Each structure stands twice: as C-alpha cells, then as structure tokens.
Amino acid sequence: ENGSAPKDQKGKVDLENVDLPNLLSTCGSIMSNFLRNHFPVAPPPQEAPKIPPTPPNGFASEFERLEHARLTDLADRIKNMPPPEQVRELVRRREELLKSIKALDLPPNPLDDIIDRFGVENVAEMTGRSGRILRKSDGNTFRYTKRFGGSQTSYGLSTPVNREDER
C-alpha cells in the first residue's frame, strides 16, 4: 500500500522487505481490496460493437458489406482508444474510504495473532499458507516471512509440516 514499498519483478509489493507496524487484519485487507477493485474512479470504457461473421457465400447486398465494414472500423477505433480518465472526486472518495478502513480497530488475522502470542515453535500450523507475519527481534515491528523454504509448491500437508518439524 505504501508507494515507496519495494516491488518484485511483477510489480507487486515485496512484503518480505517491508516492516509492518502491526499484524494485518484479514477483514481490513478484504475490504480494502474490494474497494480498490470495485469502486469506480472512471467512467466505464465504451464497448465495441459485436461484428457479425462474414457470410461464407459473401454479403447478400452492398448495404450489408458496408455495414460490416463500418462496424469493423468502429470496433477497431474503440479498441485503440485510451482508457477513460479518472474522475478526481471519485478518486478522493475512494481514498477517504480506504483511510476510514485503516482507522477501524479491526482484529488481526487470528492465526498470526495466535502465533505471535504463543510463538512459532509452540503453534502447529497446518494451513498450507506460503507465509505468515512474525514479530521481528526488535519486538516493535512485524514482517511477512515465507514458510518452509519459499515458493515451492506443495499440496500435501505432510510436506510443509515435516519441513517445519526439521527446524
């Protein structure tokens, strides 16, 4: 969410290199993501017309051929148009709503909270999550940490549990 946060190769925020002031709230993240994805800040783009397929035996009339050419040209022009510009007032309102979500006193992710309270060595996590948020050694900040060696894909519970048991 921070504009200066480091990004990975795909342009997503690299959470492994961001200090967090507290545990993240799952419900707060869901509400924020919903607002970012579904709160309109620009008018919808113009839809291109549906172009009927060219008849296998050619057009029945010159009018049909010209209408097909007109629709094709219109669809091409619409596809090449830049996206509509954002409406400043809508962007401002969305930002206000996002700030109000941050201001709510929402509970942290329950599993991360349990791990923080009892310690990673005392909680058997069998969720399949690829990472979790842990308190840093300074005691004041948190950081996203990958579980059991990172980005390896594992679909069975035995693999991640065994890898963590080996620690």
C-alpha positions as a LaTeX table, in Angstrom:
\begin{tabular}{lrrr}
\hline
Residue & $x$ (\AA) & $y$ (\AA) & $z$ (\AA) \\
\hline
Glu1 & 0.00 & 0.00 & 0.00 \\
Asn2 & 2.94 & 2.31 & 0.61 \\
Gly3 & 4.09 & 3.91 & $-2.64$ \\
Ser4 & 7.76 & 3.53 & $-1.63$ \\
Ala5 & 7.48 & $-0.17$ & $-0.74$ \\
Pro6 & 9.88 & $-2.40$ & $-2.71$ \\
Lys7 & 8.27 & $-4.24$ & $-5.61$ \\
Asp8 & 9.02 & $-7.68$ & $-7.06$ \\
Gln9 & 9.60 & $-8.44$ & $-10.76$ \\
Lys10 & 5.85 & $-8.50$ & $-11.43$ \\
Gly11 & 5.33 & $-5.05$ & $-9.85$ \\
Lys12 & 3.68 & $-6.37$ & $-6.69$ \\
Val13 & 4.78 & $-5.12$ & $-3.28$ \\
Asp14 & 7.52 & $-7.39$ & $-1.91$ \\
Leu15 & 6.20 & $-7.91$ & 1.63 \\
Glu16 & 9.34 & $-9.73$ & 2.72 \\
Asn17 & 11.18 & $-6.40$ & 2.68 \\
Val18 & 8.54 & $-4.24$ & 4.36 \\
Asp19 & 8.33 & $-3.60$ & 8.09 \\
Leu20 & 4.75 & $-3.61$ & 9.33 \\
Pro21 & 3.70 & $-1.67$ & 12.44 \\
Asn22 & 1.23 & $-4.38$ & 13.48 \\
Leu23 & $-0.35$ & $-7.63$ & 12.44 \\
Leu24 & $-2.56$ & $-7.30$ & 9.37 \\
Ser25 & $-6.32$ & $-7.63$ & 9.61 \\
Thr26 & $-7.79$ & $-10.12$ & 7.16 \\
Cys27 & $-11.15$ & $-8.34$ & 7.11 \\
Gly28 & $-9.43$ & $-4.96$ & 6.60 \\
Ser29 & $-7.43$ & $-6.38$ & 3.69 \\
Ile30 & $-10.57$ & $-7.85$ & 2.12 \\
Met31 & $-12.46$ & $-4.56$ & 2.42 \\
Ser32 & $-9.53$ & $-2.54$ & 1.03 \\
Asn33 & $-9.03$ & $-4.90$ & $-1.90$ \\
Phe34 & $-12.75$ & $-4.85$ & $-2.65$ \\
Leu35 & $-12.74$ & $-1.03$ & $-2.73$ \\
Arg36 & $-9.64$ & $-0.88$ & $-4.94$ \\
Asn37 & $-11.10$ & $-3.38$ & $-7.40$ \\
His38 & $-14.78$ & $-2.43$ & $-7.45$ \\
Phe39 & $-15.13$ & 1.26 & $-6.53$ \\
Pro40 & $-15.33$ & 3.05 & $-9.88$ \\
Val41 & $-12.98$ & 6.01 & $-10.27$ \\
Ala42 & $-13.53$ & 6.44 & $-14.02$ \\
Pro43 & $-16.44$ & 6.01 & $-16.38$ \\
Pro44 & $-16.58$ & 2.55 & $-17.98$ \\
Pro45 & $-14.84$ & 2.28 & $-21.34$ \\
Gln46 & $-17.04$ & 2.32 & $-24.42$ \\
Glu47 & $-17.92$ & $-1.20$ & $-25.55$ \\
Ala48 & $-17.00$ & $-2.22$ & $-29.06$ \\
Pro49 & $-19.93$ & $-3.38$ & $-31.19$ \\
Lys50 & $-20.30$ & $-7.07$ & $-31.97$ \\
Ile51 & $-19.25$ & $-7.73$ & $-35.51$ \\
Pro52 & $-21.26$ & $-10.44$ & $-37.24$ \\
Pro53 & $-19.16$ & $-13.04$ & $-39.03$ \\
Thr54 & $-18.62$ & $-12.65$ & $-42.73$ \\
Pro55 & $-21.12$ & $-14.91$ & $-44.53$ \\
Pro56 & $-19.36$ & $-17.86$ & $-46.25$ \\
Asn57 & $-21.02$ & $-17.03$ & $-49.59$ \\
Gly58 & $-20.39$ & $-13.27$ & $-49.31$ \\
Phe59 & $-22.75$ & $-10.47$ & $-48.37$ \\
Ala60 & $-26.28$ & $-10.50$ & $-49.76$ \\
Ser61 & $-26.16$ & $-6.77$ & $-50.55$ \\
Glu62 & $-23.83$ & $-3.84$ & $-50.76$ \\
Phe63 & $-25.56$ & $-2.39$ & $-47.67$ \\
Glu64 & $-24.60$ & $-5.50$ & $-45.59$ \\
Arg65 & $-20.99$ & $-5.27$ & $-46.79$ \\
Leu66 & $-20.77$ & $-1.56$ & $-45.96$ \\
Glu67 & $-22.43$ & $-2.07$ & $-42.55$ \\
His68 & $-19.95$ & $-4.86$ & $-41.75$ \\
Ala69 & $-17.04$ & $-2.60$ & $-42.76$ \\
Arg70 & $-18.47$ & 0.27 & $-40.65$ \\
Leu71 & $-18.84$ & $-1.95$ & $-37.56$ \\
Thr72 & $-15.33$ & $-3.37$ & $-38.03$ \\
Asp73 & $-13.85$ & 0.13 & $-38.31$ \\
Leu74 & $-15.80$ & 1.35 & $-35.26$ \\
Ala75 & $-14.71$ & $-1.65$ & $-33.18$ \\
Asp76 & $-11.05$ & $-1.07$ & $-34.15$ \\
Arg77 & $-11.25$ & 2.63 & $-33.21$ \\
Ile78 & $-12.86$ & 1.82 & $-29.83$ \\
Lys79 & $-10.25$ & $-0.86$ & $-29.05$ \\
Asn80 & $-7.45$ & 1.66 & $-29.74$ \\
Met81 & $-8.93$ & 4.42 & $-27.59$ \\
Pro82 & $-7.09$ & 5.27 & $-24.36$ \\
Pro83 & $-8.90$ & 4.26 & $-21.17$ \\
Pro84 & $-11.24$ & 6.90 & $-19.72$ \\
Glu85 & $-9.58$ & 9.38 & $-17.37$ \\
Gln86 & $-10.15$ & 9.03 & $-13.66$ \\
Val87 & $-12.60$ & 11.41 & $-12.03$ \\
Arg88 & $-10.72$ & 13.30 & $-9.32$ \\
Glu89 & $-13.72$ & 13.40 & $-6.95$ \\
Leu90 & $-14.21$ & 9.63 & $-7.18$ \\
Val91 & $-10.51$ & 9.01 & $-6.52$ \\
Arg92 & $-10.72$ & 11.30 & $-3.47$ \\
Arg93 & $-13.80$ & 9.48 & $-2.14$ \\
Arg94 & $-12.18$ & 6.07 & $-2.62$ \\
Glu95 & $-9.07$ & 7.26 & $-0.76$ \\
Glu96 & $-11.25$ & 8.55 & 2.09 \\
Leu97 & $-12.96$ & 5.17 & 2.34 \\
Leu98 & $-9.59$ & 3.37 & 2.33 \\
Lys99 & $-8.36$ & 5.68 & 5.13 \\
Ser100 & $-11.52$ & 5.01 & 7.13 \\
Ile101 & $-10.89$ & 1.25 & 6.86 \\
Lys102 & $-7.35$ & 1.75 & 8.20 \\
Ala103 & $-8.77$ & 3.79 & 11.09 \\
Leu104 & $-11.10$ & 0.97 & 12.17 \\
Asp105 & $-9.97$ & $-1.12$ & 15.12 \\
Leu106 & $-10.22$ & $-4.45$ & 13.29 \\
Pro107 & $-8.90$ & $-7.69$ & 14.74 \\
Pro108 & $-5.68$ & $-9.10$ & 13.31 \\
Asn109 & $-5.56$ & $-12.33$ & 11.36 \\
Pro110 & $-6.43$ & $-14.91$ & 14.04 \\
Leu111 & $-3.69$ & $-17.39$ & 13.16 \\
Asp112 & $-0.97$ & $-14.73$ & 13.02 \\
Asp113 & $-2.23$ & $-13.42$ & 16.37 \\
Ile114 & $-2.04$ & $-16.89$ & 17.96 \\
Ile115 & 1.48 & $-17.43$ & 16.58 \\
Asp116 & 2.52 & $-14.01$ & 17.90 \\
Arg117 & 1.12 & $-14.72$ & 21.36 \\
Phe118 & 2.43 & $-18.29$ & 21.79 \\
Gly119 & 5.47 & $-18.32$ & 19.50 \\
Val120 & 6.07 & $-20.07$ & 16.19 \\
Glu121 & 7.69 & $-23.02$ & 17.97 \\
Asn122 & 4.53 & $-23.63$ & 20.05 \\
Val123 & 1.91 & $-23.47$ & 17.29 \\
Ala124 & 1.40 & $-26.29$ & 14.80 \\
Glu125 & 0.26 & $-24.51$ & 11.66 \\
Met126 & $-1.22$ & $-26.89$ & 9.12 \\
Thr127 & $-2.86$ & $-24.43$ & 6.74 \\
Gly128 & $-0.91$ & $-24.63$ & 3.52 \\
Arg129 & $-0.18$ & $-20.88$ & 3.70 \\
Ser130 & 3.05 & $-20.00$ & 1.94 \\
Gly131 & 3.89 & $-17.33$ & 4.50 \\
Arg132 & 2.96 & $-15.66$ & 7.75 \\
Ile133 & 3.60 & $-12.43$ & 9.61 \\
Leu134 & 6.02 & $-12.68$ & 12.53 \\
Arg135 & 7.26 & $-10.19$ & 15.12 \\
Lys136 & 10.81 & $-9.07$ & 14.39 \\
Ser137 & 13.55 & $-9.37$ & 17.01 \\
Asp138 & 13.22 & $-5.62$ & 17.79 \\
Gly139 & 9.81 & $-6.51$ & 19.30 \\
Asn140 & 8.10 & $-3.47$ & 17.76 \\
Thr141 & 7.58 & $-4.37$ & 14.11 \\
Phe142 & 6.39 & $-7.32$ & 12.05 \\
Arg143 & 7.49 & $-8.81$ & 8.76 \\
Tyr144 & 6.00 & $-11.27$ & 6.28 \\
Thr145 & 8.05 & $-14.48$ & 6.31 \\
Lys146 & 7.82 & $-17.37$ & 3.88 \\
Arg147 & 7.24 & $-20.80$ & 5.38 \\
Phe148 & 9.27 & $-23.93$ & 4.66 \\
Gly149 & 11.72 & $-22.60$ & 2.13 \\
Gly150 & 9.75 & $-20.23$ & $-0.03$ \\
Ser151 & 7.97 & $-20.51$ & $-3.31$ \\
Gln152 & 7.96 & $-24.28$ & $-3.67$ \\
Thr153 & 4.51 & $-25.59$ & $-4.46$ \\
Ser154 & 3.33 & $-28.26$ & $-2.08$ \\
Tyr155 & $-0.20$ & $-29.55$ & $-1.88$ \\
Gly156 & 0.05 & $-32.20$ & 0.82 \\
Leu157 & 0.02 & $-31.36$ & 4.50 \\
Ser158 & 2.84 & $-33.77$ & 5.25 \\
Thr159 & 5.45 & $-31.88$ & 3.23 \\
Pro160 & 5.20 & $-28.45$ & 4.91 \\
Val161 & 4.70 & $-29.94$ & 8.37 \\
Asn162 & 7.73 & $-32.19$ & 8.01 \\
Arg163 & 9.90 & $-29.36$ & 6.74 \\
Glu164 & 8.96 & $-27.19$ & 9.69 \\
Asp165 & 9.48 & $-30.09$ & 12.11 \\
Glu166 & 13.06 & $-30.37$ & 10.88 \\
Arg167 & 13.90 & $-26.85$ & 12.15 \\
\hline
\end{tabular}
